[in-house]
C-alpha cells in the first residue's frame, strides 16, 4: 500500500512536470517564430532608413548647390524650395524614426520582461505605416521639386524645360503606378495573418488545485516512507528476539 501510494504521487508529479515542460517548449518555439517576424520588421526599417538617408543627401545638395537667379519667377522659387524642404524634413524624420525603432525595439525584445518580444513586434508593426508614409512623401516631394528646379535652370530654353518636365512627370507616374501595383499584388487581409497568441498565452505554471494535489501527494508519500523507516527497526529487533 505504501509503495502504491508513493508510485501514484511520483507518477502524478512526473506527469505534471512533463506537461509544464511541453508548454514551455511550445512557448519557446512560438517566441522563436516571433523573433523571425521581428527580424523582418527590423530589416525593412533598415532598408527604408538607408534609402531615406540617400534622399536626404540629394535634397541637401539641391538646396545648397542650386544657384537661383534673383530675377527668377517668385512662384517657381516658392514651390521649389518648399518642396525640397518638405522632402528633406520627411526623410530626416524617416531616418530618425527607423533608428529609434531599431534601438528601442531591439533593447525591449532582448532585455525586457516576459512578453517583451510580443510587445516589440506589435509596436514595430504599428509604426510601419507612419514610416513608409513619410518616406513616400519625401520621395515625391523631391521629384516635385525637380519639376520646378528644371524651370529655374532652363528658364531661357523653354523647349528643354518642357521636355525635362515631361520626363519627370512620367517618372512620378511610373513610380506611383509601380508601387501601387506591387502593394496590391502582395496585399493580404490582416485578419488572415498567422498569429501565435494561443501558443504564447499558455500558462507557464500548474493550476493551483493541481499544484496543491501534487504537493499533498508528495508530502503524504514522504510521511509514509518516514513512518516505514521508523517501524523497520522494531520489526527487526522483535524478529531477533
Short mmCIF file of C-alpha atoms in Angstrom, two decimals:
data_model
loop_
_atom_site.label_atom_id
_atom_site.label_comp_id
_atom_site.label_asym_id
_atom_site.label_seq_id
_atom_site.Cartn_x
_atom_site.Cartn_y
_atom_site.Cartn_z
CA UNK A 1 0.00 0.00 0.00
CA UNK A 2 2.79 2.37 0.90
CA UNK A 3 4.60 1.63 -2.37
CA UNK A 4 1.40 2.10 -4.40
CA UNK A 5 0.72 5.48 -2.83
CA UNK A 6 4.33 6.54 -3.40
CA UNK A 7 4.21 5.45 -7.04
CA UNK A 8 0.94 7.35 -7.56
CA UNK A 9 2.41 10.52 -6.08
CA UNK A 10 5.61 10.25 -8.12
CA UNK A 11 3.69 9.46 -11.32
CA UNK A 12 1.37 12.43 -10.79
CA UNK A 13 4.34 14.70 -10.19
CA UNK A 14 6.15 13.46 -13.30
CA UNK A 15 3.07 13.96 -15.48
CA UNK A 16 2.63 17.49 -14.19
CA UNK A 17 6.32 18.23 -14.80
CA UNK A 18 6.12 16.78 -18.32
CA UNK A 19 3.07 18.92 -19.06
CA UNK A 20 4.83 22.04 -17.84
CA UNK A 21 7.91 21.16 -19.90
CA UNK A 22 5.77 20.68 -23.01
CA UNK A 23 4.09 24.04 -22.51
CA UNK A 24 7.48 25.67 -22.02
CA UNK A 25 8.83 24.18 -25.26
CA UNK A 26 5.76 25.26 -27.23
CA UNK A 27 6.09 28.80 -25.89
CA UNK A 28 9.80 28.85 -26.68
CA UNK A 29 9.16 27.78 -30.29
CA UNK A 30 6.44 30.41 -30.64
CA UNK A 31 8.84 33.09 -29.38
CA UNK A 32 11.39 31.94 -31.96
CA UNK A 33 8.78 32.40 -34.68
CA UNK A 34 8.02 35.86 -33.29
CA UNK A 35 11.74 36.60 -33.44
CA UNK A 36 11.68 35.91 -37.19
CA UNK A 37 8.88 38.45 -37.56
CA UNK A 38 10.90 40.94 -35.51
CA UNK A 39 13.91 40.39 -37.78
CA UNK A 40 11.70 41.02 -40.82
CA UNK A 41 10.45 44.37 -39.48
CA UNK A 42 13.94 45.39 -38.41
CA UNK A 43 15.33 44.60 -41.86
CA UNK A 44 12.54 46.56 -43.58
CA UNK A 45 13.16 49.59 -41.39
CA UNK A 46 16.89 49.40 -42.03
CA UNK A 47 16.28 49.38 -45.80
CA UNK A 48 13.89 52.32 -45.68
CA UNK A 49 16.16 54.29 -43.36
CA UNK A 50 19.16 53.78 -45.65
CA UNK A 51 17.25 54.97 -48.73
CA UNK A 52 15.86 57.94 -46.81
CA UNK A 53 19.40 58.95 -45.84
CA UNK A 54 20.41 58.83 -49.51
CA UNK A 55 17.46 61.03 -50.45
CA UNK A 56 18.48 63.45 -47.69
CA UNK A 57 21.85 63.85 -49.41
CA UNK A 58 20.23 64.51 -52.77
CA UNK A 59 17.82 67.06 -51.29
CA UNK A 60 20.53 68.86 -49.34
CA UNK A 61 22.58 69.14 -52.50
CA UNK A 62 19.57 70.57 -54.35
CA UNK A 63 19.11 73.21 -51.65
CA UNK A 64 22.75 74.22 -51.16
CA UNK A 65 24.27 73.84 -54.63
CA UNK A 66 21.36 75.39 -56.53
CA UNK A 67 22.26 78.87 -57.80
CA UNK A 68 18.98 80.69 -58.34
CA UNK A 69 18.94 83.97 -60.18
CA UNK A 70 17.33 86.86 -58.30
CA UNK A 71 15.27 87.59 -61.40
CA UNK A 72 13.67 84.14 -61.43
CA UNK A 73 9.95 83.67 -61.04
CA UNK A 74 8.95 84.05 -57.40
CA UNK A 75 6.20 81.43 -57.60
CA UNK A 76 8.54 78.85 -59.12
CA UNK A 77 11.15 79.54 -56.43
CA UNK A 78 8.49 79.28 -53.74
CA UNK A 79 7.39 75.82 -54.83
CA UNK A 80 10.95 74.63 -55.45
CA UNK A 81 12.35 75.48 -52.03
CA UNK A 82 9.21 74.43 -50.18
CA UNK A 83 9.13 71.01 -51.85
CA UNK A 84 12.83 70.47 -51.25
CA UNK A 85 12.43 71.47 -47.61
CA UNK A 86 9.46 69.12 -47.25
CA UNK A 87 11.44 66.28 -48.79
CA UNK A 88 14.41 66.92 -46.51
CA UNK A 89 12.29 67.05 -43.35
CA UNK A 90 10.32 63.90 -44.23
CA UNK A 91 13.46 61.93 -44.99
CA UNK A 92 15.20 63.11 -41.80
CA UNK A 93 12.08 62.12 -39.87
CA UNK A 94 12.16 58.71 -41.55
CA UNK A 95 15.83 58.21 -40.64
CA UNK A 96 15.27 59.23 -37.02
CA UNK A 97 12.18 57.06 -36.69
CA UNK A 98 13.79 53.93 -38.11
CA UNK A 99 16.85 54.46 -35.91
CA UNK A 100 14.69 54.87 -32.80
CA UNK A 101 12.66 51.77 -33.64
CA UNK A 102 15.76 49.67 -34.26
CA UNK A 103 17.40 50.70 -30.98
CA UNK A 104 14.35 50.70 -28.71
CA UNK A 105 12.72 47.63 -30.28
CA UNK A 106 15.86 45.52 -30.09
CA UNK A 107 16.51 46.56 -26.49
CA UNK A 108 12.95 45.74 -25.46
CA UNK A 109 12.87 42.37 -27.20
CA UNK A 110 16.16 41.14 -25.70
CA UNK A 111 16.32 42.77 -22.28
CA UNK A 112 12.69 43.36 -21.38
CA UNK A 113 10.46 41.32 -19.06
CA UNK A 114 8.37 38.31 -20.03
CA UNK A 115 6.32 39.06 -23.15
CA UNK A 116 8.68 41.78 -24.41
CA UNK A 117 9.19 40.09 -27.76
CA UNK A 118 5.46 40.33 -28.46
CA UNK A 119 5.38 44.00 -27.44
CA UNK A 120 8.38 44.80 -29.65
CA UNK A 121 6.94 43.05 -32.72
CA UNK A 122 3.49 44.60 -32.29
CA UNK A 123 4.99 48.05 -31.74
CA UNK A 124 7.17 47.89 -34.85
CA UNK A 125 4.22 46.61 -36.87
CA UNK A 126 2.06 49.52 -35.69
CA UNK A 127 4.74 52.11 -36.59
CA UNK A 128 5.49 50.81 -40.08
CA UNK A 129 2.72 52.73 -41.91
CA UNK A 130 3.89 56.04 -40.48
CA UNK A 131 7.48 55.40 -41.55
CA UNK A 132 6.52 54.28 -45.07
CA UNK A 133 4.20 57.27 -45.46
CA UNK A 134 6.95 59.71 -44.51
CA UNK A 135 9.34 58.07 -46.98
CA UNK A 136 6.78 58.26 -49.79
CA UNK A 137 6.07 61.94 -49.12
CA UNK A 138 9.79 62.73 -49.10
CA UNK A 139 10.34 60.87 -52.37
CA UNK A 140 7.50 62.53 -54.27
CA UNK A 141 8.34 65.95 -52.80
CA UNK A 142 11.86 65.60 -54.18
CA UNK A 143 10.52 64.69 -57.61
CA UNK A 144 8.11 67.63 -57.45
CA UNK A 145 10.96 69.96 -56.55
CA UNK A 146 12.81 68.73 -59.63
CA UNK A 147 9.92 69.92 -61.80
CA UNK A 148 10.36 73.49 -60.62
CA UNK A 149 14.15 73.23 -60.44
CA UNK A 150 14.28 72.44 -64.15
CA UNK A 151 12.27 75.58 -64.86
CA UNK A 152 14.66 77.67 -62.77
CA UNK A 153 17.72 76.26 -64.52
CA UNK A 154 16.37 76.20 -68.10
CA UNK A 155 14.10 79.21 -67.99
CA UNK A 156 15.81 80.70 -71.03
CA UNK A 157 15.28 77.46 -73.01
CA UNK A 158 11.54 76.70 -72.70
CA UNK A 159 11.65 73.69 -75.02
CA UNK A 160 14.27 71.91 -72.94
CA UNK A 161 12.44 72.76 -69.71
CA UNK A 162 9.15 71.38 -71.03
CA UNK A 163 10.72 68.16 -72.30
CA UNK A 164 12.56 67.58 -69.00
CA UNK A 165 9.38 68.25 -67.04
CA UNK A 166 7.53 65.71 -69.17
CA UNK A 167 10.17 63.11 -68.36
CA UNK A 168 9.94 63.91 -64.65
CA UNK A 169 6.12 63.75 -64.75
CA UNK A 170 6.31 60.35 -66.40
CA UNK A 171 8.81 59.20 -63.73
CA UNK A 172 6.41 60.34 -60.98
CA UNK A 173 3.55 58.48 -62.64
CA UNK A 174 5.66 55.33 -63.17
CA UNK A 175 6.89 55.29 -59.56
CA UNK A 176 3.36 55.70 -58.25
CA UNK A 177 1.86 53.04 -60.51
CA UNK A 178 4.64 50.54 -59.87
CA UNK A 179 4.40 50.99 -56.10
CA UNK A 180 0.63 50.65 -56.24
CA UNK A 181 0.89 47.53 -58.41
CA UNK A 182 3.45 45.90 -56.10
CA UNK A 183 1.49 46.66 -52.92
CA UNK A 184 -1.76 45.45 -54.49
CA UNK A 185 -0.11 42.23 -55.61
CA UNK A 186 1.24 41.42 -52.15
CA UNK A 187 -1.72 42.80 -50.20
CA UNK A 188 -3.45 40.50 -47.70
CA UNK A 189 -6.11 40.77 -45.07
CA UNK A 190 -4.57 41.29 -41.65
CA UNK A 191 -7.31 39.12 -40.11
CA UNK A 192 -5.94 36.14 -42.08
CA UNK A 193 -2.34 36.58 -40.94
CA UNK A 194 -0.62 33.92 -38.87
CA UNK A 195 -0.75 34.65 -35.15
CA UNK A 196 0.76 32.89 -32.14
CA UNK A 197 -1.34 34.37 -29.36
CA UNK A 198 -2.87 31.00 -28.49
CA UNK A 199 0.60 29.49 -28.08
CA UNK A 200 2.10 32.41 -26.22
CA UNK A 201 -0.83 32.55 -23.78
CA UNK A 202 -0.15 29.05 -22.47
CA UNK A 203 0.26 29.04 -18.66
CA UNK A 204 3.82 28.63 -17.50
CA UNK A 205 2.82 27.07 -14.16
CA UNK A 206 0.43 24.42 -12.92
CA UNK A 207 -3.08 25.40 -11.83
CA UNK A 208 -3.41 25.98 -8.10
CA UNK A 209 -5.54 22.92 -7.39
CA UNK A 210 -3.23 20.67 -9.40
CA UNK A 211 -0.15 22.02 -7.68
CA UNK A 212 -1.74 21.57 -4.26
CA UNK A 213 -2.69 17.99 -5.14
CA UNK A 214 0.83 17.16 -6.30
CA UNK A 215 2.44 18.75 -3.24
CA UNK A 216 -0.01 16.96 -0.96
CA UNK A 217 0.70 13.60 -2.61
CA UNK A 218 4.44 14.07 -2.28
CA UNK A 219 4.07 15.10 1.36
CA UNK A 220 1.98 12.00 2.12
CA UNK A 221 4.45 9.75 0.34
CA UNK A 222 7.35 11.26 2.27
CA UNK A 223 5.48 10.79 5.55
CA UNK A 224 4.70 7.16 4.75
CA UNK A 225 8.30 6.43 3.87
CA UNK A 226 9.43 8.10 7.11
CA UNK A 227 6.96 6.07 9.16
CA UNK A 228 8.07 2.89 7.44
CA UNK A 229 11.66 3.68 8.27
CA UNK A 230 10.75 4.16 11.92
CA UNK A 231 8.90 0.83 12.09
CA UNK A 232 11.60 -1.31 10.46
CA UNK A 233 13.99 -1.35 13.48
CA UNK A 234 11.15 -2.53 15.76
CA UNK A 235 10.26 -5.34 13.40
CA UNK A 236 13.89 -6.43 13.05
CA UNK A 237 14.50 -6.37 16.82
CA UNK A 238 11.37 -8.43 17.52
CA UNK A 239 12.46 -10.95 14.90
CA UNK A 240 15.85 -11.30 16.54
CA UNK A 241 14.30 -11.74 19.95
#
